[in-house]
GROMACS .gro file of C-alpha atoms in nm:
model
  173
    1MET     CA    1   7.421  12.180  10.462
    2GLY     CA    2   7.660  11.874  10.429
    3ILE     CA    3   8.002  11.869  10.322
    4PHE     CA    4   7.951  11.759   9.968
    5PRO     CA    5   7.674  11.999   9.876
    6ALA     CA    6   7.895  12.259  10.043
    7LEU     CA    7   8.225  12.172   9.814
    8ILE     CA    8   7.954  12.192   9.548
    9LEU     CA    9   7.845  12.521   9.616
   10THR     CA   10   8.214  12.633   9.661
   11ALA     CA   11   8.321  12.522   9.331
   12MET     CA   12   8.013  12.708   9.163
   13ILE     CA   13   8.143  13.021   9.354
   14VAL     CA   14   8.469  13.000   9.241
   15THR     CA   15   8.346  12.904   8.870
   16ALA     CA   16   8.119  13.225   8.904
   17ILE     CA   17   8.429  13.459   9.022
   18LEU     CA   18   8.665  13.322   8.709
   19ASP     CA   19   8.350  13.353   8.487
   20HIS     CA   20   8.262  13.681   8.601
   21ARG     CA   21   8.627  13.785   8.514
   22LEU     CA   22   8.615  13.633   8.171
   23ARG     CA   23   8.279  13.794   8.093
   24ARG     CA   24   8.387  14.129   8.139
   25ARG     CA   25   8.695  14.079   7.920
   26ARG     CA   26   8.439  13.945   7.651
   27LYS     CA   27   8.160  14.213   7.710
   28SER     CA   28   8.314  14.474   7.445
   29GLU     CA   29   8.273  14.188   7.187
   30LYS     CA   30   7.911  14.134   7.273
   31ASP     CA   31   7.728  14.470   7.372
   32GLY     CA   32   7.417  14.405   7.168
   33ALA     CA   33   7.322  14.074   7.334
   34ALA     CA   34   7.059  14.073   7.628
   35PRO     CA   35   7.237  14.005   7.959
   36ASN     CA   36   7.165  13.662   8.106
   37LYS     CA   37   6.999  13.694   8.468
   38VAL     CA   38   7.208  13.408   8.613
   39LEU     CA   39   7.544  13.563   8.505
   40VAL     CA   40   7.426  13.900   8.618
   41LEU     CA   41   7.346  13.735   8.961
   42TRP     CA   42   7.675  13.561   8.958
   43GLY     CA   43   7.864  13.882   8.870
   44GLN     CA   44   7.695  14.046   9.125
   45PHE     CA   45   7.819  13.796   9.378
   46ALA     CA   46   8.149  13.823   9.212
   47ASP     CA   47   8.161  14.186   9.246
   48TYR     CA   48   8.075  14.159   9.635
   49PHE     CA   49   8.319  13.883   9.676
   50TRP     CA   50   8.596  14.134   9.544
   51ALA     CA   51   8.472  14.425   9.713
   52ASN     CA   52   8.441  14.255  10.072
   53PRO     CA   53   8.656  13.938  10.065
   54SER     CA   54   8.689  13.918  10.453
   55ALA     CA   55   8.304  13.937  10.457
   56VAL     CA   56   8.251  13.640  10.259
   57LEU     CA   57   8.525  13.457  10.399
   58SER     CA   58   8.363  13.519  10.758
   59SER     CA   59   8.017  13.423  10.660
   60PHE     CA   60   8.151  13.104  10.543
   61VAL     CA   61   8.353  13.061  10.838
   62VAL     CA   62   8.040  13.129  11.048
   63PHE     CA   63   7.822  12.888  10.836
   64TYR     CA   64   8.074  12.595  10.896
   65VAL     CA   65   8.107  12.641  11.267
   66GLY     CA   66   7.725  12.657  11.304
   67TRP     CA   67   7.726  12.312  11.059
   68ALA     CA   68   7.987  12.164  11.302
   69ALA     CA   69   7.767  12.230  11.618
   70GLY     CA   70   7.496  11.996  11.470
   71ALA     CA   71   7.782  11.728  11.468
   72LEU     CA   72   7.836  11.805  11.826
   73GLU     CA   73   7.482  11.817  11.925
   74LEU     CA   74   7.444  11.453  11.790
   75ILE     CA   75   7.763  11.344  11.992
   76ALA     CA   76   7.602  11.478  12.293
   77ALA     CA   77   7.266  11.338  12.202
   78ALA     CA   78   7.410  10.998  12.171
   79TYR     CA   79   7.589  11.029  12.481
   80LEU     CA   80   7.271  11.084  12.679
   81LEU     CA   81   7.108  10.759  12.499
   82GLY     CA   82   7.404  10.558  12.618
   83PHE     CA   83   7.618  10.475  12.319
   84PRO     CA   84   7.928  10.643  12.199
   85LEU     CA   85   7.948  10.840  11.880
   86SER     CA   86   8.260  10.936  11.738
   87ILE     CA   87   8.354  11.287  11.573
   88THR     CA   88   8.380  11.083  11.235
   89GLU     CA   89   8.047  10.936  11.268
   90ALA     CA   90   7.872  11.256  11.369
   91VAL     CA   91   8.008  11.443  11.098
   92ALA     CA   92   7.885  11.192  10.838
   93TYR     CA   93   7.581  11.153  10.998
   94GLU     CA   94   7.505  11.510  11.010
   95ALA     CA   95   7.610  11.557  10.643
   96LEU     CA   96   7.366  11.323  10.531
   97LEU     CA   97   7.088  11.443  10.734
   98ALA     CA   98   7.166  11.809  10.620
   99SER     CA   99   7.114  11.622  10.252
  100ILE     CA  100   6.793  11.493  10.345
  101THR     CA  101   6.682  11.803  10.502
  102MET     CA  102   6.784  12.008  10.149
  103ALA     CA  103   6.604  11.756   9.969
  104THR     CA  104   6.263  11.781  10.154
  105PHE     CA  105   6.294  12.169  10.185
  106PHE     CA  106   5.921  12.192  10.065
  107ILE     CA  107   5.783  11.971  10.388
  108PRO     CA  108   5.686  12.218  10.625
  109ALA     CA  109   5.938  12.193  10.921
  110ASN     CA  110   6.057  11.879  10.760
  111ALA     CA  111   5.795  11.700  10.953
  112GLY     CA  112   5.856  11.329  10.927
  113SER     CA  113   6.126  11.366  10.682
  114GLN     CA  114   6.399  11.449  10.965
  115GLU     CA  115   6.268  11.135  11.165
  116GLY     CA  116   6.264  10.932  10.857
  117GLY     CA  117   6.597  11.033  10.782
  118PHE     CA  118   6.739  10.956  11.106
  119ALA     CA  119   6.556  10.621  11.135
  120TYR     CA  120   6.718  10.529  10.791
  121LEU     CA  121   7.059  10.665  10.814
  122ALA     CA  122   7.128  10.506  11.180
  123PRO     CA  123   7.139  10.121  11.054
  124LEU     CA  124   7.351  10.205  10.744
  125LEU     CA  125   7.597  10.409  10.949
  126GLY     CA  126   7.624  10.079  11.180
  127LEU     CA  127   7.481  10.264  11.475
  128PRO     CA  128   7.234  10.134  11.719
  129PRO     CA  129   6.903  10.148  11.672
  130TYR     CA  130   6.850  10.487  11.815
  131GLY     CA  131   6.788  10.683  11.515
  132VAL     CA  132   6.435  10.789  11.597
  133ALA     CA  133   6.556  10.873  11.962
  134LEU     CA  134   6.816  11.124  11.807
  135ALA     CA  135   6.519  11.278  11.587
  136VAL     CA  136   6.318  11.336  11.921
  137LEU     CA  137   6.597  11.476  12.099
  138ARG     CA  138   6.657  11.689  11.779
  139ARG     CA  139   6.284  11.783  11.790
  140CYS     CA  140   6.300  11.887  12.146
  141ARG     CA  141   6.568  12.110  12.096
  142ASP     CA  142   6.359  12.289  11.811
  143VAL     CA  143   6.051  12.310  12.069
  144VAL     CA  144   6.290  12.481  12.313
  145TRP     CA  145   6.402  12.751  12.056
  146VAL     CA  146   6.027  12.812  11.944
  147LEU     CA  147   5.908  12.851  12.293
  148PHE     CA  148   6.207  13.084  12.356
  149GLY     CA  149   6.117  13.293  12.046
  150LEU     CA  150   5.750  13.304  12.158
  151ALA     CA  151   5.838  13.435  12.515
  152TYR     CA  152   6.058  13.685  12.389
  153LEU     CA  153   5.811  13.787  12.135
  154SER     CA  154   5.525  13.814  12.382
  155PHE     CA  155   5.760  13.984  12.630
  156THR     CA  156   5.869  14.267  12.365
  157GLU     CA  157   5.499  14.276  12.247
  158GLY     CA  158   5.376  14.313  12.613
  159ARG     CA  159   5.104  14.037  12.571
  160PHE     CA  160   5.057  13.680  12.465
  161LEU     CA  161   5.090  13.600  12.092
  162VAL     CA  162   4.749  13.386  12.112
  163GLN     CA  163   4.561  13.679  12.255
  164PRO     CA  164   4.365  13.889  12.015
  165GLN     CA  165   4.415  14.248  12.000
  166PRO     CA  166   4.158  14.451  12.142
  167VAL     CA  167   3.909  14.599  11.883
  168ALA     CA  168   3.863  14.965  11.927
  169LYS     CA  169   3.512  15.082  12.029
  170GLY     CA  170   3.321  15.191  11.725
  171SER     CA  171   3.457  15.012  11.464
  172ALA     CA  172   3.239  14.763  11.250
  173SER     CA  173   3.301  14.394  11.309
   0.00000   0.00000   0.00000
């Protein structure tokens, strides 16, 4: 998630917490009305926030550290490709890429949209025309993690995942 969507989400959460407090005060006035499901959801979050503020804060911190790791990954990839990328450029690039990824969430694995985002944003940010190369390096990272996951699952299952399970004798096929 980019900086701007994260700020919007933070503003929504603060608004929800304040709204939940006000709604509790007004609840006695509107006991006969059917509850709004969105308000109930925000109320549940607000209740969780007030009961576990350290857990909510730590989840936000872990999220931002993970997001910043994406910017560091861009700096490392740019270094491997032979052009310097400043921290500011990497953070801006990562924020805009996260926005593109969120906007195209319905495309499986963001196939093509992530690469298109890299290719489109690189010239806009004044970077050398290495946008697609950065996208390929990021996809290589994805492939490494998918292969690691498949290896782990095949190790824990004791068989390769593409291997069919043996059919018990006497069962109808």
